[in-house]
Amino acid sequence: MNNKPIIGITMGDGAGVGPEIIVKSLASEEIRQQAIPLVIGDQKRLEQARDILGADLTFRTADKETSFAQELEDNTVYCLDLNLLSEDLPFGEVAAEAGHAAFEYLKTAIELANAGKIDAICTAPLNKEALHKGGHLYPGHTEILAELTDTQNFSMMLSSPKLKVIHVTTHIGLKDAIDRIEPERVYDVIKMAHQTLSQSGVKDPKIAVCGINPHAGENGLFGYGEEEEKVIPGVERAQSEGINVQGPLPADTLFFRAVRGDFDIVVAMYHDQGHGPIKVLGLDAGVNITVGLPIIRTSVDHGTAFDIAGKGAADEKSMLEALRQAIELAPQRIQ
């Protein structure tokens, strides 16, 4: 027995690269030295990925009653095998059974976290079309996690070595996003950013808030006063509580300033405003962290990559970084 954090790793869509990047990440000693990994998925699919890769990794079949705190021998990790996928499920194709299975893996991980059996969740990618075909009409992981943990106030944070971004809105169209931006939501996201960075050891984190319009509206020259109506009141409320926040600032220069080190985190108003700069810095560097949940959850910041799934070509760097972040953020386990 030891006090290493137990990290639940959901397999995501079994037709995508999830099984491969999990196997690649766990075949190296780094993660197994720092944590006890528990993969929640289909063991036969993981073993298929292992064989494709020629990796030296063994899975110990487990169930929900297993005491995962018991460390295993070298090159062996726990797998809670839900056995939901057909053996002949093809890689690289949208499948309802894979979408349903991905939902069940996540649901099981949440149950284990709520029961104190695992300390954090790290998710491999799912496919939204497959998820919907499987009967689960959610935009993605974040919304499933929020509903199953009864969380009303949450946000997506993207973290990379040079830039952190937290979002006011995410998986909705641009017109709907602008409609949903309100001072209370802007304030809540600023506060979540402040709390998250403070808890991770950043003293008096410097927060910058993007404008909605070009040049942050430029005093009414662009748009219809959205900054004055929707953003500024939230910023001013946060400032009145002593939070070190500036904005709204023009997004076209703000991300450059943040990468330069002027700010610790940027509050983006909508999906592509925040995702674009992170992904320009490198798809393998970004990690998705859901802020506001009662559970630590990190994820890769890429999709299922059906075009290369099952070919052994998937890059595991983002999964490794997501696992590192989960280990760092997980509460210390006391035996």
Tab-separated table of C-alpha atoms in Angstrom:
chain	number	residue	atom	x	y	z
A	1	MET	CA	0.000	0.000	0.000
A	2	ASN	CA	1.187	3.551	-0.727
A	3	ASN	CA	0.002	7.108	-1.072
A	4	LYS	CA	0.357	7.437	-4.821
A	5	PRO	CA	-2.753	8.989	-6.411
A	6	ILE	CA	-5.026	6.566	-8.234
A	7	ILE	CA	-5.831	7.974	-11.674
A	8	GLY	CA	-8.884	6.647	-13.508
A	9	ILE	CA	-8.241	6.745	-17.257
A	10	THR	CA	-11.307	6.437	-19.482
A	11	MET	CA	-10.693	4.778	-22.841
A	12	GLY	CA	-12.894	7.158	-24.833
A	13	ASP	CA	-14.137	6.035	-28.241
A	14	GLY	CA	-12.706	2.585	-28.858
A	15	ALA	CA	-12.691	3.156	-32.634
A	16	GLY	CA	-10.327	6.111	-32.223
A	17	VAL	CA	-6.785	6.571	-30.981
A	18	GLY	CA	-7.701	6.399	-27.275
A	19	PRO	CA	-6.585	2.790	-26.714
A	20	GLU	CA	-3.257	3.431	-28.459
A	21	ILE	CA	-2.315	6.644	-26.652
A	22	ILE	CA	-3.239	5.048	-23.319
A	23	VAL	CA	-1.057	2.013	-24.009
A	24	LYS	CA	1.836	4.183	-25.213
A	25	SER	CA	1.612	6.408	-22.149
A	26	LEU	CA	1.418	3.590	-19.626
A	27	ALA	CA	4.090	1.465	-21.260
A	28	SER	CA	6.655	4.033	-20.126
A	29	GLU	CA	7.681	4.034	-16.465
A	30	GLU	CA	7.079	7.732	-15.829
A	31	ILE	CA	3.360	7.595	-14.995
A	32	ARG	CA	3.539	4.265	-13.152
A	33	GLN	CA	6.265	5.665	-10.888
A	34	GLN	CA	4.116	8.634	-9.870
A	35	ALA	CA	0.613	7.131	-9.752
A	36	ILE	CA	-1.445	3.961	-9.869
A	37	PRO	CA	-3.246	3.970	-13.226
A	38	LEU	CA	-6.657	2.350	-13.616
A	39	VAL	CA	-7.925	2.129	-17.182
A	40	ILE	CA	-11.708	2.033	-17.446
A	41	GLY	CA	-12.674	0.565	-20.796
A	42	ASP	CA	-12.585	-2.708	-22.729
A	43	GLN	CA	-9.576	-4.864	-21.964
A	44	LYS	CA	-9.657	-6.733	-25.253
A	45	ARG	CA	-9.492	-3.449	-27.165
A	46	LEU	CA	-6.560	-2.255	-25.083
A	47	GLU	CA	-4.767	-5.552	-25.688
A	48	GLN	CA	-5.451	-5.198	-29.402
A	49	ALA	CA	-3.860	-1.726	-29.323
A	50	ARG	CA	-0.926	-3.116	-27.331
A	51	ASP	CA	-0.355	-5.806	-29.944
A	52	ILE	CA	-0.520	-3.256	-32.786
A	53	LEU	CA	2.119	-1.199	-31.001
A	54	GLY	CA	4.242	-4.109	-29.819
A	55	ALA	CA	4.240	-2.569	-26.355
A	56	ASP	CA	5.388	-4.280	-23.164
A	57	LEU	CA	2.280	-3.823	-21.018
A	58	THR	CA	0.017	-6.232	-19.142
A	59	PHE	CA	-3.475	-5.543	-17.830
A	60	ARG	CA	-4.768	-6.860	-14.493
A	61	THR	CA	-8.538	-7.295	-14.768
A	62	ALA	CA	-10.368	-5.506	-11.952
A	63	ASP	CA	-13.885	-4.677	-10.854
A	64	LYS	CA	-15.449	-1.871	-8.812
A	65	GLU	CA	-14.681	-3.670	-5.553
A	66	THR	CA	-10.951	-3.978	-6.210
A	67	SER	CA	-8.598	-2.102	-3.891
A	68	PHE	CA	-6.686	-0.168	-6.531
A	69	ALA	CA	-4.239	1.231	-3.978
A	70	GLN	CA	-2.267	-2.022	-4.182
A	71	GLU	CA	0.690	-1.373	-6.469
A	72	LEU	CA	1.266	-3.953	-9.201
A	73	GLU	CA	4.392	-5.516	-10.619
A	74	ASP	CA	6.333	-3.755	-13.373
A	75	ASN	CA	4.609	-3.230	-16.733
A	76	THR	CA	1.204	-4.138	-15.283
A	77	VAL	CA	-1.760	-1.802	-14.812
A	78	TYR	CA	-5.320	-2.280	-13.640
A	79	CYS	CA	-8.171	-2.436	-16.152
A	80	LEU	CA	-11.785	-2.223	-15.098
A	81	ASP	CA	-13.166	-4.152	-18.062
A	82	LEU	CA	-16.724	-3.135	-18.980
A	83	ASN	CA	-16.685	-5.462	-22.021
A	84	LEU	CA	-18.983	-3.339	-24.165
A	85	LEU	CA	-17.333	-3.481	-27.592
A	86	SER	CA	-17.603	-6.118	-30.280
A	87	GLU	CA	-14.324	-7.896	-30.985
A	88	ASP	CA	-14.592	-6.987	-34.671
A	89	LEU	CA	-15.308	-3.275	-34.121
A	90	PRO	CA	-13.313	-1.529	-36.866
A	91	PHE	CA	-10.936	1.304	-36.112
A	92	GLY	CA	-11.580	4.660	-37.743
A	93	GLU	CA	-15.360	4.481	-38.158
A	94	VAL	CA	-18.241	6.106	-36.307
A	95	ALA	CA	-20.103	3.440	-34.330
A	96	ALA	CA	-23.043	3.745	-31.960
A	97	GLU	CA	-21.675	1.007	-29.702
A	98	ALA	CA	-18.379	2.872	-29.305
A	99	GLY	CA	-20.229	6.102	-28.472
A	100	HIS	CA	-22.370	4.351	-25.851
A	101	ALA	CA	-19.336	2.596	-24.392
A	102	ALA	CA	-17.439	5.887	-24.081
A	103	PHE	CA	-20.340	7.288	-22.057
A	104	GLU	CA	-20.374	4.239	-19.781
A	105	TYR	CA	-16.624	4.435	-19.163
A	106	LEU	CA	-16.991	8.036	-18.009
A	107	LYS	CA	-20.069	7.293	-15.911
A	108	THR	CA	-18.185	4.486	-14.152
A	109	ALA	CA	-15.181	6.747	-13.521
A	110	ILE	CA	-17.426	9.366	-11.918
A	111	GLU	CA	-18.975	6.702	-9.669
A	112	LEU	CA	-15.515	5.564	-8.571
A	113	ALA	CA	-14.393	9.133	-7.904
A	114	ASN	CA	-17.519	9.884	-5.882
A	115	ALA	CA	-16.874	6.740	-3.835
A	116	GLY	CA	-13.273	7.772	-3.160
A	117	LYS	CA	-11.861	4.814	-5.102
A	118	ILE	CA	-9.904	7.033	-7.499
A	119	ASP	CA	-8.402	10.496	-7.002
A	120	ALA	CA	-8.693	12.019	-10.477
A	121	ILE	CA	-10.036	11.247	-13.939
A	122	CYS	CA	-8.083	11.541	-17.180
A	123	THR	CA	-10.132	11.086	-20.346
A	124	ALA	CA	-9.145	9.860	-23.797
A	125	PRO	CA	-11.143	11.465	-26.639
A	126	LEU	CA	-14.683	10.550	-27.591
A	127	ASN	CA	-16.474	11.192	-30.878
A	128	LYS	CA	-19.556	13.403	-30.619
A	129	GLU	CA	-21.324	11.811	-33.591
A	130	ALA	CA	-20.799	8.329	-32.161
A	131	LEU	CA	-21.873	9.547	-28.720
A	132	HIS	CA	-25.140	10.851	-30.178
A	133	LYS	CA	-25.714	7.684	-32.212
A	134	GLY	CA	-25.215	5.756	-28.996
A	135	GLY	CA	-28.140	7.624	-27.432
A	136	HIS	CA	-26.283	10.250	-25.386
A	137	LEU	CA	-27.064	13.736	-26.670
A	138	TYR	CA	-24.283	15.760	-25.061
A	139	PRO	CA	-21.855	18.172	-26.734
A	140	GLY	CA	-18.913	16.418	-25.087
A	141	HIS	CA	-17.169	15.192	-21.942
A	142	THR	CA	-17.544	18.447	-20.014
A	143	GLU	CA	-21.325	18.501	-20.156
A	144	ILE	CA	-21.584	14.830	-19.158
A	145	LEU	CA	-19.335	15.424	-16.174
A	146	ALA	CA	-21.343	18.469	-15.120
A	147	GLU	CA	-24.681	16.650	-15.278
A	148	LEU	CA	-23.503	13.469	-13.554
A	149	THR	CA	-21.867	15.438	-10.737
A	150	ASP	CA	-24.803	17.866	-10.464
A	151	THR	CA	-22.504	20.805	-11.189
A	152	GLN	CA	-24.127	24.021	-12.397
A	153	ASN	CA	-21.125	26.314	-12.617
A	154	PHE	CA	-18.147	24.980	-14.575
A	155	SER	CA	-15.779	25.943	-17.347
A	156	MET	CA	-13.285	24.446	-19.763
A	157	MET	CA	-9.671	25.416	-19.147
A	158	LEU	CA	-6.972	24.653	-21.697
A	159	SER	CA	-3.456	24.476	-20.327
A	160	SER	CA	-0.172	24.380	-22.228
A	161	PRO	CA	3.384	25.166	-21.129
A	162	LYS	CA	3.132	28.729	-22.500
A	163	LEU	CA	-0.559	29.620	-22.256
A	164	LYS	CA	-3.646	28.942	-20.148
A	165	VAL	CA	-7.138	29.803	-21.365
A	166	ILE	CA	-10.510	29.481	-19.626
A	167	HIS	CA	-13.808	29.835	-21.493
A	168	VAL	CA	-17.036	31.717	-20.806
A	169	THR	CA	-18.829	29.643	-23.494
A	170	THR	CA	-17.689	26.596	-25.460
A	171	HIS	CA	-19.656	24.136	-27.608
A	172	ILE	CA	-22.333	26.411	-29.066
A	173	GLY	CA	-22.609	28.506	-32.206
A	174	LEU	CA	-21.146	31.989	-32.234
A	175	LYS	CA	-24.483	33.811	-32.237
A	176	ASP	CA	-25.730	31.701	-29.317
A	177	ALA	CA	-22.438	32.246	-27.505
A	178	ILE	CA	-22.788	36.027	-27.671
A	179	ASP	CA	-26.373	35.761	-26.441
A	180	ARG	CA	-25.258	33.673	-23.446
A	181	ILE	CA	-22.392	35.908	-22.330
A	182	GLU	CA	-23.645	37.753	-19.251
A	183	PRO	CA	-21.871	39.712	-16.470
A	184	GLU	CA	-22.587	37.022	-13.871
A	185	ARG	CA	-21.043	34.316	-16.055
A	186	VAL	CA	-17.999	36.462	-16.834
A	187	TYR	CA	-17.507	37.105	-13.110
A	188	ASP	CA	-17.907	33.399	-12.270
A	189	VAL	CA	-15.293	32.355	-14.840
A	190	ILE	CA	-12.828	35.006	-13.631
A	191	LYS	CA	-13.318	33.757	-10.079
A	192	MET	CA	-12.824	30.110	-11.111
A	193	ALA	CA	-9.616	31.080	-12.910
A	194	HIS	CA	-8.381	32.917	-9.821
A	195	GLN	CA	-9.220	30.044	-7.464
A	196	THR	CA	-7.750	27.354	-9.721
A	197	LEU	CA	-4.414	29.099	-10.194
A	198	SER	CA	-4.229	30.165	-6.546
A	199	GLN	CA	-4.778	26.569	-5.401
A	200	SER	CA	-2.019	25.411	-7.732
A	201	GLY	CA	0.455	27.780	-6.077
A	202	VAL	CA	0.308	30.899	-8.278
A	203	LYS	CA	0.332	33.960	-6.013
A	204	ASP	CA	-2.041	36.756	-7.039
A	205	PRO	CA	-2.612	35.339	-10.538
A	206	LYS	CA	-2.750	37.892	-13.352
A	207	ILE	CA	-5.958	37.401	-15.345
A	208	ALA	CA	-6.832	39.021	-18.680
A	209	VAL	CA	-10.307	39.058	-20.208
A	210	CYS	CA	-10.916	39.070	-23.962
A	211	GLY	CA	-13.360	41.423	-25.608
A	212	ILE	CA	-16.145	40.054	-27.783
A	213	ASN	CA	-15.744	42.387	-30.756
A	214	PRO	CA	-12.619	43.366	-32.720
A	215	HIS	CA	-10.461	45.744	-30.668
A	216	ALA	CA	-12.734	44.939	-27.674
A	217	GLY	CA	-15.369	47.179	-29.262
A	218	GLU	CA	-13.075	50.222	-29.331
A	219	ASN	CA	-15.441	52.340	-27.230
A	220	GLY	CA	-18.495	51.475	-29.297
A	221	LEU	CA	-16.921	51.674	-32.742
A	222	PHE	CA	-17.453	47.934	-33.298
A	223	GLY	CA	-20.505	45.972	-32.239
A	224	TYR	CA	-23.501	47.150	-30.256
A	225	GLY	CA	-22.056	47.804	-26.823
A	226	GLU	CA	-21.561	44.133	-25.890
A	227	GLU	CA	-18.398	44.821	-23.909
A	228	GLU	CA	-20.088	47.524	-21.809
A	229	GLU	CA	-23.216	45.445	-21.256
A	230	LYS	CA	-21.884	41.905	-20.902
A	231	VAL	CA	-18.200	41.959	-19.925
A	232	ILE	CA	-17.209	45.091	-18.019
A	233	PRO	CA	-19.644	44.649	-15.082
A	234	GLY	CA	-18.259	41.146	-14.427
A	235	VAL	CA	-14.679	42.383	-14.581
A	236	GLU	CA	-15.408	45.293	-12.234
A	237	ARG	CA	-17.109	43.012	-9.716
A	238	ALA	CA	-14.062	40.738	-9.661
A	239	GLN	CA	-11.759	43.728	-9.279
A	240	SER	CA	-13.822	44.981	-6.347
A	241	GLU	CA	-13.071	41.678	-4.574
A	242	GLY	CA	-9.323	42.132	-5.019
A	243	ILE	CA	-8.854	39.800	-7.987
A	244	ASN	CA	-6.021	40.897	-10.274
A	245	VAL	CA	-7.933	41.070	-13.558
A	246	GLN	CA	-7.844	43.364	-16.581
A	247	GLY	CA	-10.211	43.708	-19.515
A	248	PRO	CA	-11.892	43.547	-21.818
A	249	LEU	CA	-8.763	43.613	-23.987
A	250	PRO	CA	-8.403	43.086	-27.764
A	251	ALA	CA	-8.025	39.383	-28.436
A	252	ASP	CA	-5.783	39.919	-31.463
A	253	THR	CA	-2.893	41.042	-29.245
A	254	LEU	CA	-3.871	39.604	-25.875
A	255	PHE	CA	-2.742	36.041	-26.518
A	256	PHE	CA	0.681	37.250	-27.668
A	257	ARG	CA	0.990	39.205	-24.421
A	258	ALA	CA	-0.042	36.190	-22.356
A	259	VAL	CA	2.510	33.913	-24.058
A	260	ARG	CA	5.115	36.631	-23.412
A	261	GLY	CA	4.319	36.355	-19.702
A	262	ASP	CA	2.200	39.447	-19.057
A	263	PHE	CA	-0.717	37.309	-17.799
A	264	ASP	CA	-1.113	33.903	-16.142
A	265	ILE	CA	-4.419	33.071	-17.820
A	266	VAL	CA	-6.786	34.465	-20.458
A	267	VAL	CA	-10.580	34.439	-20.195
A	268	ALA	CA	-11.937	33.718	-23.696
A	269	MET	CA	-15.513	34.555	-24.623
A	270	TYR	CA	-16.197	31.680	-27.027
A	271	HIS	CA	-14.781	28.364	-28.252
A	272	ASP	CA	-12.546	29.284	-31.169
A	273	GLN	CA	-11.321	32.501	-29.563
A	274	GLY	CA	-9.610	30.387	-26.908
A	275	HIS	CA	-8.935	27.123	-28.716
A	276	GLY	CA	-7.238	28.660	-31.752
A	277	PRO	CA	-4.246	30.185	-29.935
A	278	ILE	CA	-3.691	27.047	-27.833
A	279	LYS	CA	-3.686	24.798	-30.882
A	280	VAL	CA	-1.346	27.087	-32.810
A	281	LEU	CA	1.160	26.381	-30.021
A	282	GLY	CA	0.902	22.646	-30.742
A	283	LEU	CA	-1.779	19.961	-30.602
A	284	ASP	CA	0.447	17.740	-28.481
A	285	ALA	CA	0.996	20.385	-25.789
A	286	GLY	CA	-2.546	21.266	-24.736
A	287	VAL	CA	-4.471	19.705	-21.874
A	288	ASN	CA	-8.185	20.154	-21.210
A	289	ILE	CA	-9.088	20.660	-17.529
A	290	THR	CA	-12.701	20.968	-16.396
A	291	VAL	CA	-12.818	23.657	-13.694
A	292	GLY	CA	-15.588	23.857	-11.108
A	293	LEU	CA	-16.275	20.125	-10.721
A	294	PRO	CA	-16.018	18.283	-7.387
A	295	ILE	CA	-13.724	15.862	-9.272
A	296	ILE	CA	-10.306	16.525	-10.807
A	297	ARG	CA	-10.620	15.883	-14.547
A	298	THR	CA	-8.026	16.358	-17.250
A	299	SER	CA	-8.093	15.346	-20.894
A	300	VAL	CA	-6.146	15.376	-24.101
A	301	ASP	CA	-6.866	18.408	-26.261
A	302	HIS	CA	-7.401	16.519	-29.509
A	303	GLY	CA	-10.020	14.316	-31.089
A	304	THR	CA	-10.345	10.648	-31.937
A	305	ALA	CA	-8.195	10.940	-35.101
A	306	PHE	CA	-10.105	8.256	-36.979
A	307	ASP	CA	-7.803	8.703	-39.995
A	308	ILE	CA	-4.848	7.161	-38.142
A	309	ALA	CA	-6.630	5.007	-35.538
A	310	GLY	CA	-5.454	1.409	-35.365
A	311	LYS	CA	-2.239	2.139	-37.294
A	312	GLY	CA	0.088	2.660	-34.341
A	313	ALA	CA	0.849	6.214	-35.458
A	314	ALA	CA	-0.948	8.202	-32.731
A	315	ASP	CA	1.145	10.641	-30.692
A	316	GLU	CA	0.777	10.172	-26.926
A	317	LYS	CA	2.333	13.497	-25.834
A	318	SER	CA	-0.990	15.173	-24.987
A	319	MET	CA	-2.148	12.116	-23.031
A	320	LEU	CA	1.114	12.069	-21.093
A	321	GLU	CA	0.717	15.746	-20.255
A	322	ALA	CA	-2.922	15.199	-19.237
A	323	LEU	CA	-1.835	12.392	-16.916
A	324	ARG	CA	0.903	14.592	-15.427
A	325	GLN	CA	-1.645	17.338	-14.746
A	326	ALA	CA	-4.069	14.837	-13.172
A	327	ILE	CA	-1.318	13.565	-10.876
A	328	GLU	CA	-0.292	17.099	-9.927
A	329	LEU	CA	-3.856	18.241	-9.190
A	330	ALA	CA	-5.049	15.058	-7.435
A	331	PRO	CA	-5.480	15.294	-3.664
A	332	GLN	CA	-2.877	13.394	-1.667
A	333	ARG	CA	-4.011	9.892	-0.744
A	334	ILE	CA	-3.417	9.059	2.924
A	335	GLN	CA	-3.251	5.375	3.853
